[in-house]
CSV table of C-alpha atoms (C1' of nucleotides) in Angstrom, one decimal:
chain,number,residue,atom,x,y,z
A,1,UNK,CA,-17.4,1.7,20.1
A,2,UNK,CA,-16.6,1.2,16.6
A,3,UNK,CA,-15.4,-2.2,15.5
A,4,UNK,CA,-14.2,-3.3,12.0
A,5,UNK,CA,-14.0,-6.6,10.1
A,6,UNK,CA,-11.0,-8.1,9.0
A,7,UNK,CA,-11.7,-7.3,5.4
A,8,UNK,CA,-12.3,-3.5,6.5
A,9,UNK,CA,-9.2,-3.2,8.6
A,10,UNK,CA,-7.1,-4.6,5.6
A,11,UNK,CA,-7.9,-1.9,3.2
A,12,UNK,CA,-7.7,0.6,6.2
A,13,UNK,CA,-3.9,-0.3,6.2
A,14,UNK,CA,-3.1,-1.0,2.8
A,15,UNK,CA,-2.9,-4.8,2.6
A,16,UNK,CA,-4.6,-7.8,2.0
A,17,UNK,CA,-7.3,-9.6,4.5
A,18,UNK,CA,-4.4,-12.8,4.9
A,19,UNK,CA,-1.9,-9.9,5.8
A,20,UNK,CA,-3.8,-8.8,8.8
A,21,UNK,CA,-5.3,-12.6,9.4
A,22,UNK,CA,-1.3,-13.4,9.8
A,23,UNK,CA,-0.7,-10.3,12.1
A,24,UNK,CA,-3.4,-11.2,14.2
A,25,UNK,CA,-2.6,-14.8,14.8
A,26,UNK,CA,1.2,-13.6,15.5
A,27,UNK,CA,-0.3,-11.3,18.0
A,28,UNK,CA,0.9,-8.3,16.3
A,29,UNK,CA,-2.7,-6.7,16.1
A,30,UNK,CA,-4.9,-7.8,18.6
A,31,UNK,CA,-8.9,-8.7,17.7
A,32,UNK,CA,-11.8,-10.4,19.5
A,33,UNK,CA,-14.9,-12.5,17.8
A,34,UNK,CA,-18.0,-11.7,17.3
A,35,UNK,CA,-20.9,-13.9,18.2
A,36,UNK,CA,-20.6,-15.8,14.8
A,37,UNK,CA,-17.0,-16.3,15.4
A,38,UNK,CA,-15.8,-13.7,13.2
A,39,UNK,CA,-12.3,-12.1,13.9
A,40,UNK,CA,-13.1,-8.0,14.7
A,41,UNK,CA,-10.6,-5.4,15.4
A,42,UNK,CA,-11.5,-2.6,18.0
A,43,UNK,CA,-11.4,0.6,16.3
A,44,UNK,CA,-9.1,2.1,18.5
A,45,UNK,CA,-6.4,-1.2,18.7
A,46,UNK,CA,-6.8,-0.4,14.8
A,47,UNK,CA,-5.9,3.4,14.9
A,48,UNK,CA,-3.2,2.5,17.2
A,49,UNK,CA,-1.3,-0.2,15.0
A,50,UNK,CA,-1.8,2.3,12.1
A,51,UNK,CA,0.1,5.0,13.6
A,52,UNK,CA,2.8,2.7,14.6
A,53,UNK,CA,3.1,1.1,11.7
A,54,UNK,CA,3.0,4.4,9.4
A,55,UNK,CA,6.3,5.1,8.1
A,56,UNK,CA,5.8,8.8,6.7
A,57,UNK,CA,7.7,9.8,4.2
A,58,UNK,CA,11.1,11.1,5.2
A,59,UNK,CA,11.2,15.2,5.0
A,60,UNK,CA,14.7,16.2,2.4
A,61,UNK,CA,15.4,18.4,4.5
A,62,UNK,CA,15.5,15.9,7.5
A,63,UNK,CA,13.8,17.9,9.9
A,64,UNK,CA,10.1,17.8,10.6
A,65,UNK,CA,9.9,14.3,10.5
A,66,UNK,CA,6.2,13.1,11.3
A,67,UNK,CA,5.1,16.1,11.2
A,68,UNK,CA,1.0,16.8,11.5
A,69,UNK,CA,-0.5,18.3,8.6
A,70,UNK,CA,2.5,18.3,6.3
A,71,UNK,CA,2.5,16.0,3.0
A,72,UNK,CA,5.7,15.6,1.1
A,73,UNK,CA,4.8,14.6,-2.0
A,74,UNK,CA,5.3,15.1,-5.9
A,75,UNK,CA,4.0,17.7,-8.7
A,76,UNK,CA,1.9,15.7,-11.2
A,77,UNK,CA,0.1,18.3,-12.6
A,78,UNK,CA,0.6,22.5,-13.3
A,79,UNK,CA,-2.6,24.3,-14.6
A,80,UNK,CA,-1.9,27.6,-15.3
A,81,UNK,CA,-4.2,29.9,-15.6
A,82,UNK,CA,-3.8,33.9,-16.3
A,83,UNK,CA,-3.7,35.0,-12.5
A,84,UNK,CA,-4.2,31.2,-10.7
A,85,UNK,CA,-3.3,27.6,-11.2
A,86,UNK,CA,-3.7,24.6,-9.9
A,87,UNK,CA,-0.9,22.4,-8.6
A,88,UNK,CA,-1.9,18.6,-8.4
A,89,UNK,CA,0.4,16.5,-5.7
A,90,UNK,CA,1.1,12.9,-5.0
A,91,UNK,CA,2.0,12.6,-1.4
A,92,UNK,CA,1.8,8.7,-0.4
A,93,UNK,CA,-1.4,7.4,-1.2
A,94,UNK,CA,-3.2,10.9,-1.7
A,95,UNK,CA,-4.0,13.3,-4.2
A,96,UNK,CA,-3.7,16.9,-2.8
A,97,UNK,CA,-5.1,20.1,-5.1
A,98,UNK,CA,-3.8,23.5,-4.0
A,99,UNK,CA,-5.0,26.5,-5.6
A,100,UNK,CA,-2.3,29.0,-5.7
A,101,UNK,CA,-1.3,32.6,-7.9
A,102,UNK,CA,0.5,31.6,-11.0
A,103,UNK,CA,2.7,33.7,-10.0
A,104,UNK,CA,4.0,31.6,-6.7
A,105,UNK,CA,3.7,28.7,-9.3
A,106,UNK,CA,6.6,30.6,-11.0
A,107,UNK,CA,8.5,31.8,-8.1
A,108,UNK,CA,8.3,28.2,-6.8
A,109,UNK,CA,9.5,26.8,-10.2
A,110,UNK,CA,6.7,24.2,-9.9
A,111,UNK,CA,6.9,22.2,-12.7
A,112,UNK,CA,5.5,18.2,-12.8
A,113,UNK,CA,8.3,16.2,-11.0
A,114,UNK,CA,9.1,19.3,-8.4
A,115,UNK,CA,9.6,18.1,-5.1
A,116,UNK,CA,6.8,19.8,-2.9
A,117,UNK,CA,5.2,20.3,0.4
A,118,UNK,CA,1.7,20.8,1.2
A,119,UNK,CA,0.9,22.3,4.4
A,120,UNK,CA,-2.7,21.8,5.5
A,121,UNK,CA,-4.1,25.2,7.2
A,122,UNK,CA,-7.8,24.0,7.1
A,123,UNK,CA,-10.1,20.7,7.3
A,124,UNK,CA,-13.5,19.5,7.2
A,125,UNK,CA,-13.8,16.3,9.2
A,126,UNK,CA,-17.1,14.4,8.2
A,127,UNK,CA,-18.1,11.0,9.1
A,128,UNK,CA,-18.9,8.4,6.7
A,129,UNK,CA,-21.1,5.4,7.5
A,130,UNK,CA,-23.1,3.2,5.3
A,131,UNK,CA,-26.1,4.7,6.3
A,132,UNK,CA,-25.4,8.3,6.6
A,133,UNK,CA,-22.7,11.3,6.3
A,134,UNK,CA,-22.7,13.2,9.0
A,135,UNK,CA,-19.9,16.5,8.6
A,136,UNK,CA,-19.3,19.2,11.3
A,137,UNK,CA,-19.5,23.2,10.8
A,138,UNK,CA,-16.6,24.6,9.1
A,139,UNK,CA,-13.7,25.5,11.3
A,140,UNK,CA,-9.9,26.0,10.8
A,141,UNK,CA,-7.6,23.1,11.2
A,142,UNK,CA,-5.0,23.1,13.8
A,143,UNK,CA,-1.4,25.2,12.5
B,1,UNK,CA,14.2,20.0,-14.5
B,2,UNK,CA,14.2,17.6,-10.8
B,3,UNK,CA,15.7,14.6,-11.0
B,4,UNK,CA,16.1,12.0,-8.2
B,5,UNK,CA,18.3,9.2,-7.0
B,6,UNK,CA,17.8,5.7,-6.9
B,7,UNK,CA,17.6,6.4,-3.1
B,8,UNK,CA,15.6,9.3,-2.9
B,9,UNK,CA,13.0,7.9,-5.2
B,10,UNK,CA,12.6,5.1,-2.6
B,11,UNK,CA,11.7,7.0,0.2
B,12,UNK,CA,9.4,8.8,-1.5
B,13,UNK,CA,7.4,5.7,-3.1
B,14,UNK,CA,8.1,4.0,0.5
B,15,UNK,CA,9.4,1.1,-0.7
B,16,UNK,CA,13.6,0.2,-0.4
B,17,UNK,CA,16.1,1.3,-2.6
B,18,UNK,CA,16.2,-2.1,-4.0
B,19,UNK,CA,12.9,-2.6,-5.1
B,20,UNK,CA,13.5,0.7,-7.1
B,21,UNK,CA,16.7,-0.8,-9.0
B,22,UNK,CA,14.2,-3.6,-9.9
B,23,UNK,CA,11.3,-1.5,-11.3
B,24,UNK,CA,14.0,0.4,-13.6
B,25,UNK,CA,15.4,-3.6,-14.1
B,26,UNK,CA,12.5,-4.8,-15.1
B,27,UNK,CA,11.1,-1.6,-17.1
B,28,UNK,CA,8.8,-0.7,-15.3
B,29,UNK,CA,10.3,2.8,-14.2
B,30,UNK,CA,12.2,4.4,-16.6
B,31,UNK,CA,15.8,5.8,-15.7
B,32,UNK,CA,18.8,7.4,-17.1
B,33,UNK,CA,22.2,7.7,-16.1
B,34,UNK,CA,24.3,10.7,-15.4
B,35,UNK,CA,27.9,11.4,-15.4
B,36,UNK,CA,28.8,9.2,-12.7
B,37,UNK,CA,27.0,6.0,-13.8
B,38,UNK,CA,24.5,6.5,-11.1
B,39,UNK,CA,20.8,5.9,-12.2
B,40,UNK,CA,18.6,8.6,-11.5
B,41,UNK,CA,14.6,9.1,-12.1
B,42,UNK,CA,13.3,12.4,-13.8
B,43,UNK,CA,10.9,13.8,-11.5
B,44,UNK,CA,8.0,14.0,-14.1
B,45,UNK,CA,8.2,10.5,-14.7
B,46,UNK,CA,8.6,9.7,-11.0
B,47,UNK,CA,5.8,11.8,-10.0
B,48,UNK,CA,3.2,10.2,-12.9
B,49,UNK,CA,5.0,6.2,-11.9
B,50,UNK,CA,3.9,7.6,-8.1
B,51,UNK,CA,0.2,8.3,-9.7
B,52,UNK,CA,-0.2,4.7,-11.5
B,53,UNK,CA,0.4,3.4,-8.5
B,54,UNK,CA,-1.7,5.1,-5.9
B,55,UNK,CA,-4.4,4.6,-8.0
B,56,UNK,CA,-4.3,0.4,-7.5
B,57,UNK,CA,-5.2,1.4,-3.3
B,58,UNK,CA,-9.0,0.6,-3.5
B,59,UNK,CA,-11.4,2.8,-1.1
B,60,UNK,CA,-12.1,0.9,2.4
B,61,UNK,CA,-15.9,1.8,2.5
B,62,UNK,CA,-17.0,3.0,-0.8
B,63,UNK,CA,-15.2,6.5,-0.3
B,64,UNK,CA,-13.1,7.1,-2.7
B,65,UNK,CA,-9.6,7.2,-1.5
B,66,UNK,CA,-7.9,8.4,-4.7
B,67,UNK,CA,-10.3,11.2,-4.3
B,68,UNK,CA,-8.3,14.6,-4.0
B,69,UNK,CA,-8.2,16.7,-0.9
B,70,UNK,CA,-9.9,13.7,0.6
B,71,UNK,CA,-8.1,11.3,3.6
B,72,UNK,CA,-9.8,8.7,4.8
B,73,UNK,CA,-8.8,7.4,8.3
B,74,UNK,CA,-9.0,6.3,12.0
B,75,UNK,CA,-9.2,8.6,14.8
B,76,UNK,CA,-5.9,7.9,16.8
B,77,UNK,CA,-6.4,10.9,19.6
B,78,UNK,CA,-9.3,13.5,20.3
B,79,UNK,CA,-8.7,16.2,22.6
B,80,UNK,CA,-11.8,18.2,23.8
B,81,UNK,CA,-11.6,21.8,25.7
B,82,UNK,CA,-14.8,23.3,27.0
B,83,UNK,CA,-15.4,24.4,23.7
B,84,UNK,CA,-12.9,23.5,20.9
B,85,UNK,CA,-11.4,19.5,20.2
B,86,UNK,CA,-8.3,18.8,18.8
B,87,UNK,CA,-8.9,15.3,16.3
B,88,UNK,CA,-5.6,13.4,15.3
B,89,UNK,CA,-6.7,11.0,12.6
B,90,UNK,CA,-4.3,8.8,10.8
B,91,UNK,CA,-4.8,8.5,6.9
B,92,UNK,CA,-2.7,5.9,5.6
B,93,UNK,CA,1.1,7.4,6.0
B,94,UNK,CA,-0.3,10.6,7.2
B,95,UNK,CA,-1.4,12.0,10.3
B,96,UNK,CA,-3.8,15.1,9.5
B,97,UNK,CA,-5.1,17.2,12.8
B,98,UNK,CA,-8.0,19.2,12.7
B,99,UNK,CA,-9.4,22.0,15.0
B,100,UNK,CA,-13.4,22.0,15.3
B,101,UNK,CA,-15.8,22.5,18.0
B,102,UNK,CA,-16.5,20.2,20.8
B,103,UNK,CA,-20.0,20.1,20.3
B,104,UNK,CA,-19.2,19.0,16.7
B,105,UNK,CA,-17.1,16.4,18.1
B,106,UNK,CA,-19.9,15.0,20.1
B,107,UNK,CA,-22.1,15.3,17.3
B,108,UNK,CA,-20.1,13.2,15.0
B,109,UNK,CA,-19.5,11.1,17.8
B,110,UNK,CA,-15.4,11.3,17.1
B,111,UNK,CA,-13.5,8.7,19.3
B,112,UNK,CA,-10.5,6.7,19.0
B,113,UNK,CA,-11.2,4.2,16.3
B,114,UNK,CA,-14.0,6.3,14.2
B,115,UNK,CA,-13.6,6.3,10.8
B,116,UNK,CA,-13.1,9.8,9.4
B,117,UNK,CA,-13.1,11.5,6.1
B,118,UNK,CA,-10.7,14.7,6.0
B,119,UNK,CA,-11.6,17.1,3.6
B,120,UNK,CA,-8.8,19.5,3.2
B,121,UNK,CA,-10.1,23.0,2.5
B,122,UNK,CA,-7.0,24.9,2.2
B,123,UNK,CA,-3.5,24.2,1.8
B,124,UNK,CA,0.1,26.2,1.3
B,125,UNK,CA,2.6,24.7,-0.7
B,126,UNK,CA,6.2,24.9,-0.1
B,127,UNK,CA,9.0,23.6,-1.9
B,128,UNK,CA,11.9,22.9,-0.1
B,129,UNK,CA,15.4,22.4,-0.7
B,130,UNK,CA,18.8,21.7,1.0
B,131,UNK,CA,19.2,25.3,0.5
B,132,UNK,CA,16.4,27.0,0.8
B,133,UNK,CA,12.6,27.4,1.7
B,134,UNK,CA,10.3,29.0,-0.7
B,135,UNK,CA,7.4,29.5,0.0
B,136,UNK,CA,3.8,30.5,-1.8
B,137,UNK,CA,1.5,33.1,-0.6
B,138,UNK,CA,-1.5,32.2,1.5
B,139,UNK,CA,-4.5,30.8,-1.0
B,140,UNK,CA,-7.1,28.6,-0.1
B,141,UNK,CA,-7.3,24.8,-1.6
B,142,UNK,CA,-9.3,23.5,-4.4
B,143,UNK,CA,-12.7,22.4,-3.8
C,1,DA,C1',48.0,14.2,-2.2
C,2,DC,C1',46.1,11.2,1.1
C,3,DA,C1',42.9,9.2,4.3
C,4,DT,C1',38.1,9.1,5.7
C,5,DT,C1',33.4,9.1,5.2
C,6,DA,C1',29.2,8.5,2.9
C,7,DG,C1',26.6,6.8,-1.0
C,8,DT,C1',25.8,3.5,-4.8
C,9,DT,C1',25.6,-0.9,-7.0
C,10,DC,C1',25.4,-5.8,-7.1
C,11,DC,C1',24.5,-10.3,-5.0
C,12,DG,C1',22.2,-14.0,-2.3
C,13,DC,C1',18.8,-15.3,1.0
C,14,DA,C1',15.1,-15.5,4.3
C,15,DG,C1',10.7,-13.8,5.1
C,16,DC,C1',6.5,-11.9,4.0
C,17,DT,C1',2.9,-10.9,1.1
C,18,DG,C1',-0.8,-11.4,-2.3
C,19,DC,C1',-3.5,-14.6,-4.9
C,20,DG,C1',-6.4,-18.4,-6.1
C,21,DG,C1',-9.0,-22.2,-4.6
C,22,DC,C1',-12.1,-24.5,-1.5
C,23,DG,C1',-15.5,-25.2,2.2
C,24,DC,C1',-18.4,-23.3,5.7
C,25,DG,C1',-21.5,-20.1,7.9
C,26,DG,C1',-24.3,-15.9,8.0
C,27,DC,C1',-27.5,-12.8,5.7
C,28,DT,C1',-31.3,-11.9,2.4
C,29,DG,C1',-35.4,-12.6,-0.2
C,30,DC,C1',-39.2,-15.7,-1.2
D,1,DG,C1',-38.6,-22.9,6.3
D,2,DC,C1',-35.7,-22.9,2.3
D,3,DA,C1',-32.7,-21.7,-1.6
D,4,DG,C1',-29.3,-18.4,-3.2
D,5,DC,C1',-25.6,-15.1,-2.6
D,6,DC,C1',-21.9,-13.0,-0.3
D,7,DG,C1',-18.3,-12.8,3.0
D,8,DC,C1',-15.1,-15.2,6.1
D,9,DG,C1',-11.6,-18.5,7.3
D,10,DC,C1',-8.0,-21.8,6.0
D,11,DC,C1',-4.3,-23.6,3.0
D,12,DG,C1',-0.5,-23.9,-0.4
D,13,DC,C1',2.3,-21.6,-3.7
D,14,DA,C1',4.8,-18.3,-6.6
D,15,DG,C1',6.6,-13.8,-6.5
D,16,DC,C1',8.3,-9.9,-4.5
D,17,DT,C1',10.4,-7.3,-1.0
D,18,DG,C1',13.8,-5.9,2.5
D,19,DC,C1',18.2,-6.8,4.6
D,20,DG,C1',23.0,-7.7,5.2
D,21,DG,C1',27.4,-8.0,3.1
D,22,DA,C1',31.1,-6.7,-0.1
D,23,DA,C1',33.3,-3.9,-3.6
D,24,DC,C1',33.6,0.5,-5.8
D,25,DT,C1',33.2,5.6,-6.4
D,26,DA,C1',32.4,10.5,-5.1
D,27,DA,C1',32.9,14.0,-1.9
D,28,DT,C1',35.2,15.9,2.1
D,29,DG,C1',38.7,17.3,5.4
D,30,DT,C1',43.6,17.3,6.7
DNA sequence: ACATTAGTTCCGCAGCTGCGGCGCGGCTGC
DNA sequence: GCAGCCGCGCCGCAGCTGCGGAACTAATGT
């Protein structure tokens, strides 16, 4: 039953420890106290508010909007090698790095600034905790 | 050679139309005009503003965020079969879902509200357009 | 050519956010 | 038990952001 402090949930969602202090006394995010009076947010109220409160980033196309495993994003970066490259994104918050043929790099005119989706075929999910990193066995992610 | 409106830059930085005419205001995003009088954002410089930016989101728990191919998040829905589990997790503006093995999901002890790191393993980049959609051949991701 | 629609720009305003400061309480090491 | 350090909560303020409105322009269909 995983609980998080106000300071935790705040960088969770992008913003400042006040920010969710507010939200919580306006009842927009509800959180108990701990035995010394802290404010705590249950892990799952968290999760929930995030999802609610992510505004993804529109497709251009306009359809597939909120779509799972799909980051629309920005080229930053093009390295170009003989026979592969290396195509840098900016999609939000995250950096994604797709290896790909140069020559898709040219068919796709990928150039820094291009306009680009990444489409997540496979993930690793691993746990982080202070104390340890637990990761599960390789699988493929859900198409 | 991408370039982007005023508006379209917005939506992809997530902020308001707006708030982009003051960043080019106040210098901080460079623009140009084109024939019409209309500002608009080269997408290199767009893509590298988008960069500078992402980079100020600190990492909740000592992960790096800014790391690439790397989503921290909150587990928002896990569905288990008899022997594979579907995990939604919700990484800042994104929702990433990733296919693994039940057992690993009771290993890692996955519920709503766990804090997850995605590692993305393998990715396909499209680009889209009003037009059309290209896309690359299947490789896998960066390590 | 004309009307219509959608998009862009500029403006002002209310609201929210982030920051700094301050005090208090919990946790750690001695 | 005691001192020190770090995190949490509260408060006020400046700054920024998003929104609605209005005028203008480009593109579209008749």
């Amino acid at each position: 039953m995983p609980y998080f402090r106000v300071a935790e949930a705040a960088r969770l969602l992008g913003v400042s420890d006040d920010t969710v202090r507010r939200w919580v006394e306006q009842g927009h995010l509800a959180a108990e106290v701990d035995g010394a009076g802290r404010k705590v947010v249950d892990g799952a109220v968290l999760a929930a508010f995030a999802r609610a409160q992510a505004t993804e980033v529109p497709d251009p196309t306009g359809v597939g909007r909120s779509a799972r495993n799909r980051f629309v994003g920005l080229v930053t970066e093009v390295k170009a090698d003989a026979v592969m490259a290396q195509v840098e994104l900016q999609c939000g918050p995250h950096r994604v790095v797709s290896l790909m043929s140069t020559e898709a790099v040219r068919e796709l005119e990928l150039v820094p600034g291009s306009l680009a989706v990444a489409l997540v075929k496979a993930t690793q999910v691993i746990v982080e905790t202070p104390d340890r990193v637990v990761q599960s066995t390789r699988h493929p992610a859900a198409g």
